[in-house]
Amino acid sequence: MPSYKAPLREYRFLLNNVLELERYANLPGFADAPLDLIDQVLEEGAKFCEEVLAPLNAVGDSHGCVRADDGSVKTPPGFKQAYDQLVEAGWPSLTSDPAYGGQGLPHIVGLAWNEMVASANMAFGMYPGLSHGAYEAIHQHGSDAQKQTYLPKLVTGEWTGTMNLTEPHCGTDLGLLRTKAIPQADGSYRITGQKIFISAGEHDLAPNIIHLVIARIEGAPAGTKGISLFIVPKFILDADGNPGARNGVVCGKIEEKMGIHGNSTCVLNYDDATGYLVGQENKGLAAMFVMMNVARLGVGLQGLSQSEVAYQNGVQYAKDRLQGRSITGAKNADGPADPIIVHPDIRRMLMDAKAFNEGARAFAFWTALYGDLLHASPDEKVREKAGDYMGLMTPVLKSYLTDKGYANATNCQQIFGGHGYIEEQGMSQFVRDARITMIYEGANGIQALDLVGRKLGANGGRAIFAFFNEIDDFIHAHEEDAELKDFVVALTGAKAQLQEGTMWLMQNGMTNFDNAGAASHDFLNLFGITALTYMWALQAKAAFAAKQGEGASDPYYDTKIATGRYFLARMTPDAAAHLAKLKSGADPVMALSAEDF
Amino acid sequence: MPSYKAPLREYRFLLNNVLELERYANLPGFADAPLDLIDQVLEEGAKFCEEVLAPLNAVGDSHGCVRADDGSVKTPPGFKQAYDQLVEAGWPSLTSDPAYGGQGLPHIVGLAWNEMVASANMAFGMYPGLSHGAYEAIHQHGSDAQKQTYLPKLVTGEWTGTMNLTEPHCGTDLGLLRTKAIPQADGSYRITGQKIFISAGEHDLAPNIIHLVIARIEGAPAGTKGISLFIVPKFILDADGNPGARNGVVCGKIEEKMGIHGNSTCVLNYDDATGYLVGQENKGLAAMFVMMNVARLGVGLQGLSQSEVAYQNGVQYAKDRLQGRSITGAKNADGPADPIIVHPDIRRMLMDAKAFNEGARAFAFWTALYGDLLHASPDEKVREKAGDYMGLMTPVLKSYLTDKGYANATNCQQIFGGHGYIEEQGMSQFVRDARITMIYEGANGIQALDLVGRKLGANGGRAIFAFFNEIDDFIHAHEEDAELKDFVVALTGAKAQLQEGTMWLMQNGMTNFDNAGAASHDFLNLFGITALTYMWALQAKAAFAAKQGEGASDPYYDTKIATGRYFLARMTPDAAAHLAKLKSGADPVMALSAEDF
């Protein structure tokens, strides 16, 4: 039976030592969230995740969700009780707008909470996760009346929400969508069509589900310019705002998936369902992308979350399992064998995961802080940079963290040998659950294309040049620093390679778009490695500083620095391989005709 | 519903153009197997795999094996009929010794057959696969009487076999095993203990199962020096050699696994079961390794097989699925969208798999040919080199082909987007089935340790220096060849890096064994990349030669060369990253104490 312990010390180190959150105490949201309050919140949250959600993870996997003939769906045993506790404790409202009952804490606090939930029980976490996406879309694009009607219940979690994009013939290419919306005399619309892969699409956790649905209003232009966004509640609200008549949206099927069995992935059939337009006609895609961007950060975090929980269980097994002897001499001479953590190749897998997890978490928090600054900073320049960074980093976070999260979950499963392949041990679930994160909310290949095709060149490359400048500033500020030397050297090398890749793309991607497409995956990975190398430099700096002060006798900081050095030695070197591949261009990739495959 | 088409053209190219099998027509086995006969055999085999086994693959996954309360096990619907057809058609006996009813074909033919079976239905293929391992162990170490008694039925497949090594507390470290054997007056032994993870351990396919079991004879030395090998038939044979009394071995449980559901992975409880010693007392481990080495090549091939079948289905989906437009302009302007095979990043994933599959297959066949020469060559020098190569290449084939096979299966699943995550599509099964290949028959980390700790230094490094010399000879012979220039350049670079890694290991691995352990994974991968780069050079040479002759107008050879160039551009560059990592040594890997994790 796998277990989970929230990495509270890591959060504290990041918020306190690395990001120095106290610098932002003058900003709204932050003002009401001093570090000791955040600490308390996260400690309480950790308890909930460890004690309530984690024990239900395997239950969710083995039971899955069950659809009855009437289209109703039963979630796994214990999910409903846990969800009630979640709502009662107020967790869904953590970072939501106080105007609608939210607690208004910085998003960076919500990030830590979300990671803990996803590590403890990813399938469960998707129910409140999708509600938050629906909240964001209505909050940003809904009318005042819609906000008053739906937000308070979404904020508390009393109702849940969903995102309805995909149709059988249309996933990435939303321009192909066919779901129809017919205007009614009362200003509402009748929605008809079929949506697939709708996470949390139907369940027994809440008395109402607020579906956010994209559809094409009769007569709208073809393609993505004719897409509108609608609210379609499962139960239409009565005059008092309570769930009333059942709406024409029914779960036709639950998909059998590789993982996240605890979440109901539904085919939803809309048959003259009543819907309410959100924002303007034919501007639905932009509104939907509000949800998508929130979701993409969340998905990147899910990748990290599975890597983290798989790592924790890998460590435990490696300490417990006695098998073989250390090649440098017995370390447990009185026992029948040594614990397998003595073996360097077991260490390699654990260190890969640990160095990634801590680097990736720093990257996610560092980015999320810009998300907060984007909303909270009074300084226009800061807001501009924050917006640029959010745009640039989101596809990297989504894709790099999920690819590596899956790889690390696989490696930690490997530590268990044959036992890792047995479902009972739980390691298989981490791998199977992690697998979806590379696919949904925009498959990782789409993220890479978004990065090179849209984000990189936006505003003349303003975002990435700001990132380069920031790294250069760090390098110049610390080039005489003996303690940080290895970090500065590695960062200098990685950044130079990322810059070379960027220049190559700018020179070759415009003359032949296939060069950009063929390079996109390796460019994104090169970016991810550079970003994490930078994060390790920031963390090492903070750790060295702490050692000068309150942390002089705390082994935590030495461990932190050693873990960073591992990243430099064992992960940064991949940057060169990615650069070489991307510079080989489109020709080798596109040489064959479709028939040659 | 996924499909499978055996890569017959690839086999023909390898056997005919690359390995030039006709050169060996003077050797026993080969003499009776001219290329056109091999062609016919493989064509028939392909039909069987495509039409009988492949349609049962998903059935096996969804039904799994079911154990009844009496310990009997039912295989998935259709498996028994397919197995009967397999036996009737004589497939199990393909490469077995004619003295016991085998057809005596070269092992290289058996290799192609095994790949096809594993692609079509890996879980099914394990039943005859394990029988062949049992056949090999008895053939090489059994007494004449044991051979006469058991081999004919194992050769035909009328009975099946198993390998019983693992116990709950002992996997890699077989020295810990506890299963006991007590000598009886009649020369037999009473075996008592528990074995776990026994593939094909109990089933309804055959009237008898011949378990090969390692156990410790009462009073034997501790550790691996006290291990003996026993034959334990499920039914003890009567005086006529037919299955008689039920023996004391019972399936206590079937494991619920991540994949290969169609194979019954059993807990086998031995309770005073009658067993017969194979070979000498306390020499069981060596005899078991006979099976292990055969099995390891087979497992490497399974990794390739899942990459191949996932690739084929990825190609089909990429050609069929219409989504988005090519970034260089519509390629299917009359349709609603272009097929996704137009997108460079989809190509990248397909080409990764294609270039790997064809390189890995060449590597497996090239190695297997040495396996044949080891037995068949009259030249002692050839046999020595063949033995050296088999030893050196086996861990690389097992580990590199399975790691990459899993990665490619994952990538081809990725091509399906959300649909790939739905079990119905079958792509998840390829990934889940591929996953076990990295674990069983010696986890990949153990293979890497075997490579650097045992194989590399054996006989003063004779095997790897022979490999270096062979590559150097190729380079010198072709350095003026304009057509092969790219291949020669890439091979020169990869080989230089492998040599540098080898030298580093020789200098640093002996002074600190942890350096060897920490480097092993990256060294093995560096080896795999270099071997495949060499295989691509050989294939390119054969393709250019064919273009001069009978293949002048055949696009196959241009496709082959372009695929090779992709490997050079996109896969060979990883060599440098592996070299950099391994040269960083043990320090970053071992820096933390166990408590720091």
Coordinates of C-alpha atoms in Angstrom, one line a residue, chain A residues 243-582:
Chain A
P243 CA -31.4 23.1 -9.0
G244 CA -34.8 22.5 -10.7
A245 CA -35.7 20.7 -13.9
R246 CA -33.3 18.2 -15.3
N247 CA -31.5 19.6 -18.4
G248 CA -31.0 17.7 -21.7
V249 CA -27.5 16.5 -21.0
V250 CA -26.9 12.9 -20.3
C251 CA -23.9 10.7 -19.8
G252 CA -24.0 8.1 -22.6
K253 CA -20.9 6.2 -21.6
I254 CA -18.0 6.1 -19.3
E255 CA -14.7 5.4 -21.0
E256 CA -12.4 2.6 -19.9
K257 CA -9.1 4.2 -19.5
M258 CA -5.5 3.3 -18.8
G259 CA -5.7 5.2 -15.5
I260 CA -7.4 7.9 -13.5
H261 CA -10.2 5.4 -13.0
G262 CA -11.6 7.4 -10.1
N263 CA -12.6 10.2 -12.4
S264 CA -15.6 9.7 -14.6
T265 CA -14.6 10.4 -18.1
C266 CA -17.9 10.8 -19.9
V267 CA -19.4 10.9 -23.3
L268 CA -22.0 13.6 -22.8
N269 CA -25.0 13.7 -25.1
Y270 CA -26.6 17.1 -25.5
D271 CA -30.2 17.0 -26.8
D272 CA -31.9 20.4 -26.9
A273 CA -30.2 21.2 -23.6
T274 CA -30.8 24.8 -22.3
G275 CA -27.6 26.8 -22.5
Y276 CA -26.6 30.4 -21.7
L277 CA -24.1 32.3 -23.7
V278 CA -21.0 33.3 -21.9
G279 CA -19.4 36.5 -23.3
Q280 CA -19.9 37.4 -26.9
E281 CA -21.2 35.2 -29.7
N282 CA -18.4 33.5 -31.7
K283 CA -15.8 34.6 -29.1
G284 CA -16.0 31.3 -27.2
L285 CA -12.5 30.0 -28.0
A286 CA -10.8 32.9 -26.3
A287 CA -13.0 32.4 -23.2
M288 CA -12.2 28.7 -23.3
F289 CA -8.5 29.4 -23.3
V290 CA -8.9 31.1 -20.0
M291 CA -9.8 27.8 -18.6
M292 CA -7.2 26.0 -20.7
N293 CA -4.3 28.0 -19.4
V294 CA -5.3 27.5 -15.8
A295 CA -5.7 23.9 -16.6
R296 CA -2.3 23.5 -18.3
L297 CA -0.4 24.7 -15.3
G298 CA -2.5 22.3 -13.2
V299 CA -1.6 19.5 -15.5
G300 CA 2.1 20.2 -15.4
L301 CA 1.7 20.1 -11.6
Q302 CA 0.0 16.7 -11.9
G303 CA 3.0 15.4 -13.8
L304 CA 5.2 16.6 -10.9
S305 CA 2.8 15.2 -8.4
Q306 CA 3.0 11.6 -9.7
S307 CA 6.8 11.9 -9.9
E308 CA 6.8 13.0 -6.3
V309 CA 4.6 10.3 -4.8
A310 CA 6.2 7.6 -6.9
Y311 CA 9.6 8.9 -5.7
Q312 CA 8.5 8.8 -2.0
N313 CA 7.4 5.2 -2.3
G314 CA 10.5 4.3 -4.3
V315 CA 12.7 5.7 -1.5
Q316 CA 10.7 3.7 1.1
Y317 CA 11.0 0.4 -0.9
A318 CA 14.7 1.0 -1.6
K319 CA 15.4 1.4 2.2
D320 CA 13.3 -1.6 3.1
R321 CA 14.0 -4.2 0.4
L322 CA 17.1 -6.3 1.3
Q323 CA 18.7 -7.8 -1.8
G324 CA 22.3 -8.2 -2.8
R325 CA 25.3 -6.5 -1.3
S326 CA 26.9 -3.1 -2.0
I327 CA 29.6 -3.5 -4.6
T328 CA 31.9 -1.6 -2.2
G329 CA 31.3 -4.0 0.7
A330 CA 28.4 -5.0 2.9
K331 CA 26.5 -2.1 4.5
N332 CA 24.2 -4.2 6.5
A333 CA 26.5 -7.0 7.4
D334 CA 24.3 -8.4 10.2
G335 CA 21.3 -8.7 7.8
P336 CA 20.8 -11.3 5.1
A337 CA 21.5 -8.6 2.5
D338 CA 21.8 -4.8 2.1
P339 CA 18.9 -2.5 1.4
I340 CA 18.9 -1.8 -2.3
I341 CA 19.4 1.9 -1.7
V342 CA 23.1 1.1 -1.5
H343 CA 23.3 0.3 -5.2
P344 CA 24.4 3.2 -7.4
D345 CA 21.9 2.5 -10.2
I346 CA 19.0 2.6 -7.6
R347 CA 20.4 5.9 -6.4
R348 CA 20.5 7.1 -10.0
M349 CA 16.8 6.5 -10.4
L350 CA 15.9 8.1 -7.1
M351 CA 18.2 11.1 -7.7
D352 CA 16.8 11.6 -11.1
A353 CA 13.4 11.9 -9.6
K354 CA 14.5 14.0 -6.6
A355 CA 16.5 16.5 -8.6
F356 CA 13.7 16.8 -11.1
N357 CA 11.0 17.1 -8.5
E358 CA 12.7 19.9 -6.6
G359 CA 13.7 21.7 -9.7
A360 CA 10.3 21.4 -11.3
R361 CA 8.5 22.5 -8.2
A362 CA 10.7 25.6 -8.0
F363 CA 9.9 26.3 -11.7
A364 CA 6.1 25.9 -11.1
F365 CA 6.2 28.1 -8.0
W366 CA 8.4 30.7 -9.6
T367 CA 6.0 30.9 -12.6
A368 CA 2.9 30.9 -10.4
L369 CA 4.3 33.9 -8.6
Y370 CA 4.2 35.8 -11.9
G371 CA 0.6 34.6 -12.2
D372 CA -0.1 36.4 -8.9
L373 CA 1.9 39.5 -9.9
L374 CA 0.0 39.6 -13.2
H375 CA -3.2 40.2 -11.2
A376 CA -1.9 42.0 -8.1
S377 CA 1.0 44.2 -9.1
P378 CA 0.4 47.9 -9.4
D379 CA 3.4 48.2 -11.6
E380 CA 2.5 48.0 -15.3
K381 CA 6.1 46.9 -16.2
V382 CA 5.9 44.0 -13.7
R383 CA 2.5 43.0 -15.0
E384 CA 3.8 43.0 -18.6
K385 CA 6.7 40.8 -17.7
A386 CA 4.4 38.6 -15.7
G387 CA 2.1 38.2 -18.6
D388 CA 5.0 37.5 -21.0
Y389 CA 6.4 34.9 -18.6
M390 CA 3.1 33.1 -18.0
G391 CA 2.6 32.8 -21.7
L392 CA 6.1 31.6 -22.4
M393 CA 6.4 29.2 -19.4
T394 CA 3.0 27.6 -19.5
P395 CA 3.6 25.2 -22.5
V396 CA 7.0 24.3 -21.0
L397 CA 5.6 23.6 -17.6
K398 CA 2.8 21.5 -19.1
S399 CA 4.9 19.4 -21.4
Y400 CA 8.3 19.1 -19.7
L401 CA 6.9 18.4 -16.3
T402 CA 4.5 15.7 -17.6
D403 CA 7.0 13.9 -19.9
K404 CA 9.5 13.8 -17.0
G405 CA 6.9 13.0 -14.4
Y406 CA 5.9 9.9 -16.4
A407 CA 9.5 8.9 -16.9
N408 CA 10.3 9.3 -13.2
A409 CA 7.1 7.4 -12.1
T410 CA 8.3 4.6 -14.5
N411 CA 11.8 4.7 -13.0
C412 CA 10.5 4.5 -9.4
Q413 CA 8.2 1.6 -10.4
Q414 CA 11.4 0.0 -11.8
I415 CA 13.0 0.1 -8.3
F416 CA 10.4 -2.3 -7.2
G417 CA 11.4 -4.9 -9.7
G418 CA 8.7 -7.5 -10.4
H419 CA 6.7 -6.2 -7.5
G420 CA 6.3 -2.9 -9.3
Y421 CA 4.4 -4.6 -12.0
I422 CA 1.8 -5.9 -9.6
E423 CA -1.2 -3.6 -9.2
E424 CA -1.4 -4.2 -5.4
Q425 CA 1.8 -2.2 -4.9
G426 CA 0.3 0.9 -6.4
M427 CA 3.3 1.9 -8.5
S428 CA 1.6 0.9 -11.7
Q429 CA -1.2 3.4 -10.9
F430 CA 1.2 6.3 -10.6
V431 CA 2.5 5.5 -14.0
R432 CA -0.9 4.9 -15.6
D433 CA -2.3 8.1 -14.0
A434 CA 0.7 10.1 -15.0
R435 CA 0.3 9.0 -18.6
I436 CA -2.8 11.1 -19.2
T437 CA -1.0 14.3 -18.2
M438 CA 1.1 14.1 -21.4
I439 CA -2.1 14.0 -23.4
Y440 CA -4.9 16.1 -22.1
E441 CA -5.3 19.9 -22.1
G442 CA -3.4 20.0 -25.3
A443 CA -1.1 17.0 -26.1
N444 CA 2.6 17.8 -25.4
G445 CA 3.4 18.1 -29.1
I446 CA 0.8 20.9 -29.3
Q447 CA 2.4 22.6 -26.3
A448 CA 5.8 22.5 -28.1
L449 CA 4.2 24.0 -31.2
D450 CA 2.5 26.7 -29.1
L451 CA 5.9 27.5 -27.7
V452 CA 7.8 27.8 -31.0
G453 CA 5.0 29.0 -33.1
R454 CA 3.3 31.5 -30.9
K455 CA 5.0 32.2 -27.6
L456 CA 8.6 32.5 -28.8
G457 CA 8.0 35.2 -31.4
A458 CA 5.3 37.2 -29.7
N459 CA 6.1 40.9 -29.3
G460 CA 9.4 40.4 -31.1
G461 CA 10.5 37.7 -28.7
R462 CA 10.1 40.0 -25.7
A463 CA 9.4 37.2 -23.3
I464 CA 12.4 35.0 -24.1
F465 CA 14.8 37.9 -24.3
A466 CA 13.6 39.0 -20.8
F467 CA 14.3 35.5 -19.6
F468 CA 17.8 35.5 -21.2
N469 CA 18.5 38.9 -19.6
E470 CA 17.4 37.6 -16.2
I471 CA 19.7 34.6 -16.5
D472 CA 22.6 36.8 -17.7
D473 CA 22.0 39.1 -14.7
F474 CA 22.2 36.2 -12.4
I475 CA 25.4 34.9 -14.0
H476 CA 27.1 38.3 -13.9
A477 CA 26.1 38.9 -10.3
H478 CA 27.5 35.5 -9.2
E479 CA 30.5 34.9 -11.5
E480 CA 32.9 35.6 -8.7
D481 CA 31.0 33.5 -6.2
A482 CA 33.2 30.4 -5.5
E483 CA 30.3 28.5 -3.8
L484 CA 28.0 28.9 -6.8
K485 CA 30.7 28.3 -9.4
D486 CA 29.4 24.9 -10.7
F487 CA 25.9 26.3 -10.9
V488 CA 26.9 29.4 -12.7
V489 CA 29.1 27.4 -15.2
A490 CA 26.3 24.9 -15.9
L491 CA 23.7 27.7 -16.3
T492 CA 26.0 29.6 -18.6
G493 CA 26.3 26.6 -20.8
A494 CA 22.6 25.7 -20.8
K495 CA 21.6 29.2 -21.5
A496 CA 24.0 29.5 -24.4
Q497 CA 22.6 26.4 -25.9
L498 CA 19.0 27.6 -25.5
Q499 CA 20.0 30.9 -27.1
E500 CA 21.6 29.1 -30.0
G501 CA 18.5 27.0 -30.4
T502 CA 16.4 30.1 -30.4
M503 CA 18.6 31.8 -33.0
W504 CA 18.5 28.7 -35.1
L505 CA 14.7 28.7 -34.9
M506 CA 14.5 32.4 -35.8
Q507 CA 16.7 31.9 -38.8
N508 CA 15.3 28.6 -40.0
G509 CA 11.7 28.3 -38.7
M510 CA 10.4 31.3 -40.7
T511 CA 11.8 30.2 -44.0
N512 CA 10.5 26.7 -43.6
F513 CA 7.8 26.2 -41.0
D514 CA 8.5 22.5 -40.9
N515 CA 11.9 23.3 -39.4
A516 CA 10.0 24.9 -36.5
G517 CA 7.6 21.9 -36.2
A518 CA 10.5 19.4 -36.4
A519 CA 12.5 21.3 -33.8
S520 CA 9.6 22.0 -31.4
H521 CA 9.9 19.0 -29.1
D522 CA 13.6 19.3 -28.6
F523 CA 13.4 23.1 -28.2
L524 CA 10.9 22.7 -25.5
N525 CA 13.0 20.2 -23.7
L526 CA 16.1 22.3 -24.1
F527 CA 14.0 25.1 -22.5
G528 CA 12.9 22.9 -19.7
I529 CA 16.4 21.8 -18.8
T530 CA 17.7 25.4 -18.9
A531 CA 14.8 26.6 -16.8
L532 CA 15.4 23.9 -14.2
T533 CA 19.2 24.6 -14.2
Y534 CA 18.3 28.2 -13.4
M535 CA 16.0 27.1 -10.7
W536 CA 18.7 25.0 -9.2
A537 CA 21.1 28.0 -9.3
L538 CA 18.4 30.0 -7.4
Q539 CA 17.9 27.2 -4.9
A540 CA 21.6 26.7 -4.3
K541 CA 22.0 30.4 -3.7
A542 CA 19.2 30.4 -1.2
A543 CA 20.6 27.2 0.5
F544 CA 24.2 28.7 0.8
A545 CA 22.7 31.8 2.2
A546 CA 20.7 29.9 4.8
K547 CA 23.8 28.0 5.8
Q548 CA 25.3 31.3 6.7
G549 CA 22.5 32.0 9.0
E550 CA 19.8 30.1 10.7
G551 CA 20.5 26.9 8.8
A552 CA 24.1 26.5 9.8
S553 CA 23.5 23.1 11.5
D554 CA 20.6 22.0 9.4
P555 CA 21.6 19.1 7.0
Y556 CA 18.6 20.1 4.8
Y557 CA 20.7 22.8 3.0
D558 CA 23.6 20.5 2.2
T559 CA 21.2 17.9 0.8
K560 CA 19.6 20.6 -1.3
I561 CA 23.0 21.7 -2.8
A562 CA 24.1 18.1 -3.4
T563 CA 20.8 17.4 -5.2
G564 CA 21.4 20.5 -7.3
R565 CA 24.8 19.3 -8.2
Y566 CA 23.3 16.0 -9.3
F567 CA 21.0 17.9 -11.7
L568 CA 24.0 19.7 -13.2
A569 CA 26.0 16.4 -13.6
R570 CA 23.2 14.2 -14.8
M571 CA 20.4 16.2 -16.3
T572 CA 21.9 19.4 -17.7
P573 CA 24.0 17.4 -20.2
D574 CA 20.9 16.5 -22.2
A575 CA 20.7 20.1 -23.4
A576 CA 23.4 19.5 -25.9
A577 CA 21.7 16.4 -27.4
H578 CA 18.4 18.4 -27.8
L579 CA 20.3 21.2 -29.5
A580 CA 22.0 18.9 -31.9
K581 CA 18.7 17.2 -32.8
L582 CA 16.8 20.4 -33.3

